[in-house]
Amino acid sequence: MARTPTSALSPADQARRRGLRTMKSVALGALLLMAVLFLVGFIGQQQIPGLTYLRAAAEGGMVGALADWFAVTALFRHPLGIPIPHTAIIPRRKDEIGQSLGEFVETNFLATDVVRTKLESTSIAARLGAWLSDPAHAARIGSEAAAMGSGILRALSDDDAQEVITALAREHLIVPEWSPAIGEWLGRIVDADAHRTAVDLAAENIDEWLANNRDAFTGLVSGRLPSWVPSIAARLVDETVYSEAVGFVRAVRTNPEHPARAAITAYLSRLSESMQHDPQTIGRFEDAKLAIFDSPRVRDLATHAWSTAKSGLLDALADPQSGLRTQIDSALRDIGERLVREPELQRRVDTWVTDAAVFLVDRYRHDIASLITDTVERWDPAETTEKIELMVGRDLQYIRLNGTIVGALAGLAIYTIAHALFG
């Protein structure tokens, strides 16, 4: 078998090769020792009867050593170069081994229940949040994202990008009728009660905004009251408006059966039906869409906006102190902090990640496992055998050594029992 040149091996493989050679020498030395002891026992047993025990032990040791040498060698090559059947197993059945390994990984590691159980037992969101909360980690992710974004933007030609965007927009955005599809999509969301999450998120953010922006209500109503209204009454009006707003939003947020939620659901249902079946609503929607996309001013604005946005983005992404980079880092840290302190958000993120991973694994697990099979098929049999032998060969030499010792003990035990019974 062709050997991999030592210079092509990694330092770790070279260390494994030295260890393998050492253990081969030890196992061979044990076999030679058994041969010497056998000769001593065989030659001297006539003069010293007790040497028959030594001969029996050495004989068993040689048998065990040779048998295990044959078994270990047969894994990697033909013993003594003789093409004995069922030898050189690894190079001869390399592709079958790769296929079996791929099937094993697909069945036991990429099974849906295995992936789901593992992910559900791992606090993905909490760990990600703790990691992102570190400013250095957030800055690192922001820097990598900025470099990737800059590379993509520079690779885009302005003319080509605008031409592609125009063609795609007309084919997929302007020509198709939007209203029925969006209405159907909206109806499915309402029927599945999936809009509840959006309502929850909106109420949550509005509640947080109200809590952090109390001053925004100062003068909101009182500023429109007549000047003769006492200032204390004006402040009371502002306080009342603020309190009512906070109370209303928190009631919507905490009460799943709040009338406002029912009103939103009913409105969305009516809108869904109108967008699908009411010609007047459909016509207005499509007219508005065409008016927007077909306007020359909109197209010119889009062209100018693309050039300006590209230039501005490149400058902002290249400057670590720019507002964009600062906002990216800040947003990443905020996401991390929210993931750490909000169990409900953790639960939602963990659920999303788990469901997405299970879907991908269930859909593509055969393709993932085929990477193993295809990779092993491309390997050269000789180099594959060399690599595997370097990985496990040293441990297999212990089998030869153990076989020598066990064979010697077995030979001694057999001879002793036979001598005791029949000698």
XYZ file of C-alpha atoms in Angstrom:
423
model
C 0.000 0.000 0.000
C 1.267 3.451 -0.874
C 2.367 5.361 2.178
C 1.616 8.988 2.799
C 4.879 10.925 2.798
C 5.964 12.010 6.246
C 6.221 15.618 5.044
C 2.506 15.536 4.104
C 1.464 14.523 7.612
C 0.441 17.036 10.226
C 2.536 17.276 13.413
C -0.186 15.363 15.250
C -0.129 12.571 12.633
C 3.636 12.393 12.807
C 3.408 11.966 16.582
C 0.802 9.234 16.073
C 3.092 7.485 13.569
C 5.928 7.449 16.096
C 3.608 6.046 18.735
C 2.334 3.410 16.313
C 5.842 2.298 15.424
C 6.763 2.064 19.099
C 3.769 -0.131 19.916
C 4.399 -2.319 16.867
C 7.928 -2.873 18.146
C 6.624 -3.734 21.603
C 4.094 -6.234 20.201
C 6.723 -7.783 17.918
C 9.151 -7.955 20.816
C 6.554 -9.829 22.864
C 6.136 -12.342 20.023
C 9.907 -12.828 19.701
C 10.158 -13.272 23.459
C 7.523 -15.997 23.319
C 9.480 -17.662 20.482
C 12.707 -17.603 22.489
C 10.952 -18.982 25.575
C 9.362 -21.705 23.434
C 12.768 -22.746 22.104
C 14.225 -22.788 25.616
C 11.332 -24.872 26.927
C 11.239 -27.180 23.924
C 15.006 -27.875 23.979
C 15.372 -28.162 27.735
C 12.192 -30.023 28.660
C 13.957 -33.408 28.444
C 16.507 -32.406 31.053
C 14.199 -30.171 33.124
C 10.596 -31.431 33.058
C 9.333 -28.211 34.554
C 10.234 -26.384 31.361
C 7.230 -28.047 29.722
C 5.087 -25.455 31.472
C 7.260 -22.718 29.995
C 6.959 -24.314 26.563
C 3.128 -24.520 26.848
C 2.855 -20.890 27.963
C 5.180 -19.678 25.196
C 3.361 -21.792 22.623
C 0.006 -20.285 23.605
C 1.551 -16.816 23.619
C 2.860 -17.251 20.066
C -0.524 -18.510 18.865
C -2.318 -15.571 20.484
C 0.212 -13.058 19.149
C 0.067 -14.408 15.600
C -3.736 -14.628 15.592
C -4.161 -11.056 16.790
C -1.432 -9.819 14.422
C -3.367 -11.377 11.561
C -6.667 -9.860 12.769
C -5.238 -6.355 13.200
C -3.286 -6.432 9.938
C -6.316 -7.740 8.005
C -8.157 -4.512 8.809
C -5.684 -2.395 6.866
C -3.936 -4.629 4.302
C -3.338 -8.175 3.091
C -1.132 -9.998 5.647
C 2.306 -10.597 4.093
C 0.868 -9.245 0.843
C -1.160 -12.414 0.279
C -4.686 -11.617 -1.033
C -6.454 -13.756 1.535
C -10.273 -13.385 1.421
C -11.797 -10.988 3.956
C -8.563 -9.086 4.507
C -7.648 -5.453 3.679
C -11.137 -4.649 4.922
C -10.851 -0.858 5.191
C -9.413 -0.100 1.714
C -11.653 -2.718 0.078
C -14.872 -1.605 1.776
C -14.111 2.090 2.178
C -17.215 3.239 0.335
C -19.467 0.834 2.239
C -17.998 2.044 5.524
C -18.667 5.649 4.502
C -22.235 4.815 3.527
C -22.816 2.965 6.793
C -21.336 5.860 8.739
C -23.573 8.314 6.909
C -26.650 6.173 7.587
C -25.636 5.850 11.242
C -25.292 9.613 11.635
C -28.571 10.240 9.794
C -30.487 7.707 11.886
C -29.011 8.330 15.316
C -27.834 11.950 15.318
C -30.105 13.709 12.821
C -33.367 12.172 13.991
C -36.073 14.759 14.648
C -36.702 13.702 18.241
C -32.974 13.662 19.036
C -32.443 17.185 17.690
C -35.569 18.545 19.395
C -34.718 16.959 22.751
C -31.171 18.329 22.658
C -32.209 21.842 21.681
C -35.056 21.959 24.197
C -32.623 21.052 26.973
C -30.228 23.827 25.913
C -30.877 27.418 26.957
C -29.932 28.803 23.569
C -31.469 32.250 24.004
C -30.073 32.763 27.512
C -26.559 31.766 26.443
C -26.736 33.901 23.325
C -28.022 36.819 25.388
C -25.218 36.510 27.936
C -22.663 36.375 25.134
C -24.107 39.352 23.254
C -24.370 41.392 26.457
C -20.586 41.605 26.524
C -19.686 44.840 24.638
C -16.598 43.193 23.128
C -18.666 40.356 21.689
C -21.322 42.729 20.354
C -18.622 44.879 18.736
C -17.053 41.794 17.175
C -20.344 40.685 15.615
C -21.018 44.239 14.467
C -17.575 44.472 12.863
C -18.017 41.166 11.028
C -21.479 42.186 9.833
C -20.107 45.541 8.625
C -17.274 43.862 6.701
C -19.703 41.434 5.069
C -22.116 44.198 4.166
C -19.344 46.335 2.660
C -18.098 43.444 0.555
C -21.558 42.775 -0.825
C -22.198 46.436 -1.624
C -18.857 46.885 -3.411
C -19.476 43.782 -5.487
C -22.715 45.237 -6.824
C -22.624 47.312 -10.013
C -25.009 50.269 -9.792
C -26.362 49.870 -13.342
C -26.708 46.123 -13.063
C -28.315 46.406 -9.655
C -30.837 48.988 -10.838
C -31.652 46.972 -13.957
C -32.156 43.804 -11.980
C -34.208 45.577 -9.340
C -36.427 47.184 -11.993
C -37.005 43.905 -13.848
C -37.692 41.955 -10.683
C -39.985 44.643 -9.334
C -42.084 44.702 -12.498
C -42.257 40.917 -12.843
C -42.936 40.074 -9.236
C -44.383 43.245 -7.731
C -46.205 45.288 -10.366
C -47.718 42.711 -12.729
C -49.155 40.233 -10.170
C -52.356 41.174 -8.324
C -51.531 41.740 -4.688
C -54.821 42.290 -2.984
C -56.333 38.748 -3.023
C -53.046 37.121 -2.008
C -52.446 39.570 0.819
C -56.073 39.257 1.901
C -55.827 35.463 1.963
C -52.547 35.661 3.860
C -54.099 38.078 6.336
C -57.112 35.800 6.753
C -54.929 32.813 7.535
C -53.050 34.818 10.124
C -56.291 35.865 11.781
C -57.769 32.342 11.623
C -54.637 30.902 13.233
C -54.658 33.672 15.841
C -51.087 34.360 14.764
C -51.667 38.098 14.854
C -51.916 37.883 18.648
C -48.122 37.876 18.885
C -47.934 41.092 16.860
C -50.585 42.690 19.068
C -48.714 41.533 22.174
C -45.459 42.932 20.839
C -47.085 46.239 19.866
C -48.781 46.596 23.244
C -45.561 45.687 25.018
C -43.512 48.262 23.132
C -46.160 50.969 23.444
C -46.355 50.281 27.184
C -42.580 50.584 27.493
C -42.609 53.787 25.441
C -45.311 55.323 27.623
C -43.393 54.372 30.759
C -40.210 56.016 29.450
C -41.776 59.076 27.792
C -44.120 60.599 30.347
C -42.883 64.077 29.457
C -44.230 63.681 25.912
C -47.748 64.204 27.300
C -46.875 67.532 28.931
C -48.868 70.148 27.063
C -50.276 67.584 24.624
C -53.870 68.535 25.524
C -53.458 71.432 27.937
C -51.617 73.410 25.270
C -54.862 73.547 23.269
C -57.031 74.706 26.199
C -58.076 78.364 26.566
C -55.597 80.540 28.432
C -58.085 81.256 31.198
C -58.073 77.582 32.312
C -56.064 77.308 35.559
C -52.638 75.724 35.151
C -53.398 73.089 37.771
C -56.458 72.036 35.760
C -54.364 71.900 32.593
C -51.800 69.690 34.290
C -54.580 67.495 35.603
C -55.891 67.069 32.059
C -52.450 65.990 30.837
C -52.035 63.592 33.768
C -55.486 62.154 33.125
C -54.787 61.616 29.441
C -51.458 59.962 30.276
C -52.972 57.719 32.949
C -55.820 56.689 30.674
C -53.378 55.877 27.877
C -51.189 53.805 30.194
C -54.185 52.038 31.699
C -55.665 51.257 28.319
C -52.416 49.870 26.865
C -51.695 47.786 29.945
C -55.213 46.424 29.947
C -54.800 45.397 26.316
C -51.416 43.887 27.122
C -52.516 41.878 30.158
C -56.047 40.880 29.165
C -56.193 38.383 26.279
C -59.948 38.970 26.020
C -59.821 42.774 25.966
C -62.461 44.335 23.667
C -59.730 46.196 21.774
C -58.177 42.879 20.796
C -61.539 41.619 19.582
C -62.025 44.846 17.622
C -58.618 44.439 15.965
C -59.414 40.829 15.072
C -62.806 41.779 13.631
C -61.321 44.625 11.602
C -58.588 42.401 10.190
C -61.167 39.740 9.276
C -63.320 42.286 7.420
C -60.279 43.703 5.695
C -59.184 40.214 4.638
C -62.571 39.459 3.090
C -62.730 42.819 1.307
C -59.249 42.449 -0.140
C -60.134 39.025 -1.527
C -63.695 39.465 -2.749
C -64.683 43.159 -2.904
C -63.879 44.491 -6.420
C -63.857 48.066 -5.199
C -61.305 47.375 -2.449
C -59.186 45.278 -4.804
C -59.278 47.996 -7.455
C -58.272 50.743 -5.027
C -55.431 48.637 -3.700
C -54.091 47.757 -7.157
C -54.455 51.328 -8.401
C -52.466 52.573 -5.446
C -49.785 49.979 -6.131
C -49.499 50.923 -9.821
C -49.496 54.626 -9.038
C -46.576 54.124 -6.723
C -44.419 51.853 -8.880
C -45.118 53.410 -12.270
C -44.442 56.968 -11.239
C -41.299 58.323 -13.029
C -40.504 60.400 -10.020
C -40.591 57.300 -7.860
C -38.228 55.497 -10.253
C -35.851 58.460 -10.327
C -36.049 58.722 -6.593
C -35.310 55.017 -6.270
C -32.237 55.350 -8.519
C -30.933 58.330 -6.601
C -31.768 56.688 -3.299
C -29.820 53.565 -4.280
C -26.680 55.527 -5.146
C -26.908 57.709 -2.076
C -27.721 54.830 0.211
C -24.875 52.694 -1.128
C -22.313 55.468 -0.709
C -23.591 56.379 2.732
C -23.702 52.777 3.882
C -20.148 52.105 2.731
C -18.883 55.159 4.623
C -20.859 54.291 7.729
C -19.850 50.638 7.705
C -16.175 51.520 7.306
C -16.161 53.894 10.295
C -16.226 52.096 13.682
C -17.376 55.353 15.307
C -20.231 56.011 12.877
C -23.782 56.209 14.080
C -24.702 53.076 12.162
C -21.917 50.984 13.683
C -22.700 52.386 17.118
C -26.376 51.592 16.680
C -25.570 48.071 15.483
C -23.410 47.419 18.535
C -25.988 48.979 20.831
C -28.819 46.991 19.256
C -26.876 43.751 19.650
C -26.191 44.509 23.306
C -29.842 45.429 23.884
C -30.934 42.170 22.280
C -28.542 40.276 24.514
C -29.750 42.057 27.656
C -33.388 41.431 26.792
C -32.663 37.768 26.154
C -31.037 37.543 29.573
C -33.720 39.306 31.600
C -36.958 38.327 29.814
C -37.907 34.649 30.273
C -40.856 34.973 27.889
C -38.602 36.266 25.112
C -36.166 33.452 25.855
C -38.983 30.960 25.503
C -40.109 32.409 22.184
C -36.601 32.523 20.748
C -35.834 28.982 21.938
C -39.070 27.798 20.335
C -38.282 29.550 17.047
C -34.740 28.175 16.932
C -35.843 24.657 17.847
C -38.656 24.584 15.300
C -36.407 25.975 12.569
C -33.606 23.509 13.332
C -35.994 20.557 13.455
C -37.534 21.611 10.142
C -34.144 21.949 8.458
C -32.864 18.669 9.857
C -36.050 16.817 8.928
C -35.972 18.243 5.402
C -32.255 18.029 4.674
C -30.871 15.349 6.992
C -30.257 12.953 4.112
C -28.339 15.657 2.240
C -26.356 16.453 5.396
C -25.499 12.802 5.983
C -24.583 12.367 2.316
C -21.675 14.755 2.913
C -20.032 11.947 4.882
C -20.744 9.326 2.232
C -19.638 11.526 -0.682
C -16.509 12.681 1.131
C -15.416 9.135 1.990
C -16.033 8.045 -1.615
C -13.638 10.752 -2.836
C -10.881 9.667 -0.485
C -7.974 7.635 -1.875
C -8.128 4.101 -0.359
C -4.427 4.031 0.506
C -4.428 7.447 2.176
C -7.686 6.667 3.964
C -6.209 3.451 5.352
C -3.065 5.309 6.397
C -5.066 7.986 8.233
C -7.305 5.491 10.033
C -4.339 3.337 11.021
C -2.587 6.381 12.452
C -5.706 7.249 14.468
C -6.450 3.818 15.957
C -3.455 1.633 15.065
C -1.546 2.303 18.287
C -4.485 1.132 20.391
C -4.910 -1.928 18.159
C -1.317 -2.949 18.902
C -2.400 -3.386 22.513
C -4.709 -6.103 21.204
C -1.654 -7.936 19.878
C 0.159 -7.465 23.171
C -2.866 -8.558 25.183
C -3.343 -11.531 22.847
C 0.227 -12.600 23.548
C -0.277 -12.410 27.309
C -3.729 -14.029 27.279
C -2.524 -16.750 24.916
C 0.412 -17.513 27.191
C -1.847 -17.726 30.251
C -4.384 -19.835 28.361
C -1.688 -22.218 27.083
C -0.250 -22.573 30.568
C -3.699 -23.154 32.090
C -4.683 -25.749 29.471
C -1.437 -27.625 29.802
C -1.587 -27.533 33.618
C -5.147 -28.875 33.734
C -4.420 -31.563 31.126
C -1.247 -32.610 32.959
C -3.097 -32.753 36.271
C -5.893 -34.880 34.826
C -4.025 -37.154 32.496
C -0.355 -36.770 33.339
